[in-house]
PDB file of C-alpha atoms in Angstrom:
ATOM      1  CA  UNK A1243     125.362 140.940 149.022  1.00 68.00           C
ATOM      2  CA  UNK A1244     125.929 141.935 145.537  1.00 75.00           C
ATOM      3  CA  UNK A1245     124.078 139.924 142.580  1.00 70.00           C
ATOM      4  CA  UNK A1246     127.746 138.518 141.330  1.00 68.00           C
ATOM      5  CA  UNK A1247     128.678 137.309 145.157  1.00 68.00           C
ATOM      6  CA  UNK A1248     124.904 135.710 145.109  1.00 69.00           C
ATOM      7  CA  UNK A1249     126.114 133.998 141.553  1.00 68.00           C
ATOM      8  CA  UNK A1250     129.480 132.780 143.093  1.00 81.00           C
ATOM      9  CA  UNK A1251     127.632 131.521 146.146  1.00 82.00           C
ATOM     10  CA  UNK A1252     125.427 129.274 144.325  1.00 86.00           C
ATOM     11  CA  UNK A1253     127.731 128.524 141.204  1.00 87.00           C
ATOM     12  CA  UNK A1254     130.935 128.737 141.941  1.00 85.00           C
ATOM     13  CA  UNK A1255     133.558 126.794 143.427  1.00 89.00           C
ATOM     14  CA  UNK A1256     134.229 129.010 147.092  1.00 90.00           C
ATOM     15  CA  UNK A1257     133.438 126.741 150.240  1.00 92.00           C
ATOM     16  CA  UNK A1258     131.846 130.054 151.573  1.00 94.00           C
ATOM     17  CA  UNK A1259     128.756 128.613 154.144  1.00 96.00           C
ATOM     18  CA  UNK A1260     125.962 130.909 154.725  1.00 96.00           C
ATOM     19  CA  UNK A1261     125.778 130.364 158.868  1.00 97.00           C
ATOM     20  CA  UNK A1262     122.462 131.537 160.739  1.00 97.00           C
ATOM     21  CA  UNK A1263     122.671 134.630 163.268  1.00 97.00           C
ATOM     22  CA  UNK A1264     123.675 131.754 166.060  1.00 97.00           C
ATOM     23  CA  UNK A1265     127.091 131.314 163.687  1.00 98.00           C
ATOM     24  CA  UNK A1266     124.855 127.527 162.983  1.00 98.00           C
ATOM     25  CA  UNK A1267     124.712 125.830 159.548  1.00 98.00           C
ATOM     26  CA  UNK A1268     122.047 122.540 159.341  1.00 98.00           C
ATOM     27  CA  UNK A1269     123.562 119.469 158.697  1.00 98.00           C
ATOM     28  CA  UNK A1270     121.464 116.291 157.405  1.00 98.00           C
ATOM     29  CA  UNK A1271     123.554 113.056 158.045  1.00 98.00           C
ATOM     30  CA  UNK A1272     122.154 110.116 155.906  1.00 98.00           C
ATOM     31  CA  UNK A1273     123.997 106.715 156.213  1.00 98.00           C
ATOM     32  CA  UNK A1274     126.218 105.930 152.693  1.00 98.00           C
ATOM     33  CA  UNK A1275     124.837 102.481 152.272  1.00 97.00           C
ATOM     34  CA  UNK A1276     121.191 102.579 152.691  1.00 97.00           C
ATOM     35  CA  UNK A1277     120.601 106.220 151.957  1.00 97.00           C
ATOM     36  CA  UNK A1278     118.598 106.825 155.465  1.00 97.00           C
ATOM     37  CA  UNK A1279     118.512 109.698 157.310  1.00 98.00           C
ATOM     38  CA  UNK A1280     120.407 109.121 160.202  1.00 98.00           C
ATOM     39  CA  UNK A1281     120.278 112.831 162.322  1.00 98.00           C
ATOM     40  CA  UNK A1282     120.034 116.290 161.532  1.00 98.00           C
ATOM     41  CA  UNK A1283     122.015 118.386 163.887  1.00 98.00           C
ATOM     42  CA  UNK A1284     124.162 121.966 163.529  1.00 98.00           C
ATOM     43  CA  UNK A1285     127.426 122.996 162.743  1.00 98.00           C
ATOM     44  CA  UNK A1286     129.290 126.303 163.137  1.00 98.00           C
ATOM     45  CA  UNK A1287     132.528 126.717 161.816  1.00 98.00           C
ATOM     46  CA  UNK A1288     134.718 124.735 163.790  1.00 98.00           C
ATOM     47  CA  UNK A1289     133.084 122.021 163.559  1.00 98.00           C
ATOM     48  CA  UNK A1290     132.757 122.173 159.959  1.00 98.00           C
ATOM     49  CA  UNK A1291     136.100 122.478 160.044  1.00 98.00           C
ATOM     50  CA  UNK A1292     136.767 119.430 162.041  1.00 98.00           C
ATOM     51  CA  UNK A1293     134.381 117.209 160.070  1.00 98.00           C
ATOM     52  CA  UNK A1294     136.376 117.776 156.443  1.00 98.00           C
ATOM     53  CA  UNK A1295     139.813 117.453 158.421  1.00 98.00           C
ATOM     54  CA  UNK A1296     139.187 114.191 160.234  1.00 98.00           C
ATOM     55  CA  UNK A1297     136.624 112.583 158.353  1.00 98.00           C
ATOM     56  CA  UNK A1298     134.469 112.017 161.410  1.00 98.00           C
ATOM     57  CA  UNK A1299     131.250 113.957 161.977  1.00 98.00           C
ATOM     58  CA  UNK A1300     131.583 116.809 164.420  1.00 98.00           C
ATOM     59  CA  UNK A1301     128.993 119.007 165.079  1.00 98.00           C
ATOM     60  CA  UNK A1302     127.577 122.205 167.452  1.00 98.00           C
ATOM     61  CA  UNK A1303     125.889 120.910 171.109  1.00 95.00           C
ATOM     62  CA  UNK A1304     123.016 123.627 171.532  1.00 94.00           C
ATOM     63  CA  UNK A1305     122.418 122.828 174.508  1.00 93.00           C
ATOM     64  CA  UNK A1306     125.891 122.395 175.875  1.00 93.00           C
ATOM     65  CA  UNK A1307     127.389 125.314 173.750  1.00 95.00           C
ATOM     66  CA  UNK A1308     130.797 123.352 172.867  1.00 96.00           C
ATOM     67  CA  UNK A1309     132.089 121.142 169.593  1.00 97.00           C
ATOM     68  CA  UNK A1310     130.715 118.093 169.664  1.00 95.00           C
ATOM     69  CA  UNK A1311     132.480 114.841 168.292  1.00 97.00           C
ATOM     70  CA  UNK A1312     129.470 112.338 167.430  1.00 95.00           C
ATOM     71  CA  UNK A1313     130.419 108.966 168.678  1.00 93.00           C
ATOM     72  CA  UNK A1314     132.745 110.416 171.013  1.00 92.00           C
ATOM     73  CA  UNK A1315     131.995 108.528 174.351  1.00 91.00           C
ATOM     74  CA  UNK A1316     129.908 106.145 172.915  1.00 93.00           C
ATOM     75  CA  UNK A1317     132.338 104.519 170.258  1.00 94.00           C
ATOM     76  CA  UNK A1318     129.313 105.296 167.811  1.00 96.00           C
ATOM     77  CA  UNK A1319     131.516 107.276 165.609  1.00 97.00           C
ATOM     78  CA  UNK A1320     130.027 108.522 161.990  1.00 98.00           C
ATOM     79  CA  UNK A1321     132.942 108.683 159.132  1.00 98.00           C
ATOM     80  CA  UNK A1322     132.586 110.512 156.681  1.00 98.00           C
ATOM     81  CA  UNK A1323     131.999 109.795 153.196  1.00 98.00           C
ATOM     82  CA  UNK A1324     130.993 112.911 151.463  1.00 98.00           C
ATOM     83  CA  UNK A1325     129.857 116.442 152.216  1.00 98.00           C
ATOM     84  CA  UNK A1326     127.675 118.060 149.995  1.00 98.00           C
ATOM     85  CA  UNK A1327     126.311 121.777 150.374  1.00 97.00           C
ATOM     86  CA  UNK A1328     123.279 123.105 149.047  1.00 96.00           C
ATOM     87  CA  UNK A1329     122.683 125.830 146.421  1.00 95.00           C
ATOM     88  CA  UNK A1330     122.431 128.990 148.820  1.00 94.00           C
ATOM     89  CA  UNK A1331     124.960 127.548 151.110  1.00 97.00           C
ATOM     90  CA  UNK A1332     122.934 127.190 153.823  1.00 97.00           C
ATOM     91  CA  UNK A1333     122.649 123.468 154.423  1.00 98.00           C
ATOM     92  CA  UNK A1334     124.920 120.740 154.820  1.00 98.00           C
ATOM     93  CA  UNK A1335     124.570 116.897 153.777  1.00 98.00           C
ATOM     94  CA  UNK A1336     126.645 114.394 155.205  1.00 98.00           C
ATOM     95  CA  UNK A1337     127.133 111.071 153.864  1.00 98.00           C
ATOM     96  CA  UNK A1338     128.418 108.705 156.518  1.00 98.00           C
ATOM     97  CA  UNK A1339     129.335 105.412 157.446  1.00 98.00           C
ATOM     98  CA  UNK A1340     128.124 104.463 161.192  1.00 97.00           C
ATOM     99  CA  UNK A1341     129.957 102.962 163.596  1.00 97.00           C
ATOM    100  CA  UNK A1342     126.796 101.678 165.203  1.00 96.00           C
ATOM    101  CA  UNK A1343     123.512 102.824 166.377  1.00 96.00           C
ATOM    102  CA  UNK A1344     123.508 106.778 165.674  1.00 96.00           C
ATOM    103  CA  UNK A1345     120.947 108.230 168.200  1.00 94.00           C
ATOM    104  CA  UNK A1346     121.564 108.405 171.799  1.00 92.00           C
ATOM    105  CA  UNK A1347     118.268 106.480 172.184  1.00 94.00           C
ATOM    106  CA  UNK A1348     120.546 103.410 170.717  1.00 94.00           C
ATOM    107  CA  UNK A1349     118.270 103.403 167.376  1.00 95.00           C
ATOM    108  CA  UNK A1350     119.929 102.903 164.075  1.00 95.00           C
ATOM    109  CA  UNK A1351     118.504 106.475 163.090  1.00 96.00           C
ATOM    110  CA  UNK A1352     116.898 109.281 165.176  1.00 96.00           C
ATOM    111  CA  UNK A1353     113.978 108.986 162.559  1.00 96.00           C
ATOM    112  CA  UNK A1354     112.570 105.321 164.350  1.00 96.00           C
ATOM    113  CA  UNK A1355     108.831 106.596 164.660  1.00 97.00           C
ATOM    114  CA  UNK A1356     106.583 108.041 161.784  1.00 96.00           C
ATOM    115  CA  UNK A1357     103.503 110.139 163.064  1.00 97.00           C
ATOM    116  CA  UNK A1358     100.261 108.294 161.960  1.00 96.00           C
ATOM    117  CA  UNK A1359      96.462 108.804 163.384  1.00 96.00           C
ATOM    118  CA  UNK A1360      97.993 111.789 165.371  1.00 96.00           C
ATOM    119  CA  UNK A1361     100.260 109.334 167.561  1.00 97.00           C
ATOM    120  CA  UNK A1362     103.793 108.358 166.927  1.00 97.00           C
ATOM    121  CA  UNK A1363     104.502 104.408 165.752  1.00 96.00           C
ATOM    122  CA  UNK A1364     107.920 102.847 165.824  1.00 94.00           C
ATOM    123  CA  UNK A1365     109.122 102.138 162.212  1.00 92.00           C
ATOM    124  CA  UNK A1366     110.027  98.398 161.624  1.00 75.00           C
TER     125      UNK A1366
END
């Protein structure tokens, strides 16, 4: 990459996402309201795609290897708010409004335990 496509990646105004060798970009999903962090999960292309078309979060399955629609059986849809990107391109934040409880555990927010005395509490 030459130093003036390095400039227009991190200045410019090109959506031009810098994907991993898996075709993956991170995405950080914090809820619009409160400002939590709700998940972090992966996107590739299509599902970046999909996101800024519908204004519902779609994202990669690793383990199933297909697009995945959050919410999509369980109802627990995220809409979108606002997608920001980082500097380099490399990282995604979404900015959501939940339809209800975001991780398949049925927690508000994946992040319900903090690590404390080597063991992992429940928040709240």
């Amino acid at each position: 990459m030459t130093n003036s496509q390095k400039i227009d990646r991190e200045t410019g105004s090109q959506i031009n996402p810098k994907y991993d060798s898996n075709g993956l970009i991170a995405a950080v999903v914090t809820d619009d309201s409160s400002g939590d962090v709700l998940m972090v999960a992966f996107m590739d292309s299509e599902a970046l795609r999909m996101t800024l078309e519908t204004g519902v979060a779609h994202f990669y399955s690793r383990s199933r290897q297909a697009l995945w629609k959050k919410g999509e059986t369980s109802g627990n849809i995220l809409n979108v708010v606002e997608v920001r990107i980082d500097c380099d391109q490399d990282a995604l934040w979404v900015k959501a409004k939940p339809a209800g409880p975001t991780c398949h555990t049925g927690a508000t927010s994946c992040f319900y335990r903090k690590i404390e005395h080597g063991q992992l509490e429940p928040i709240g």
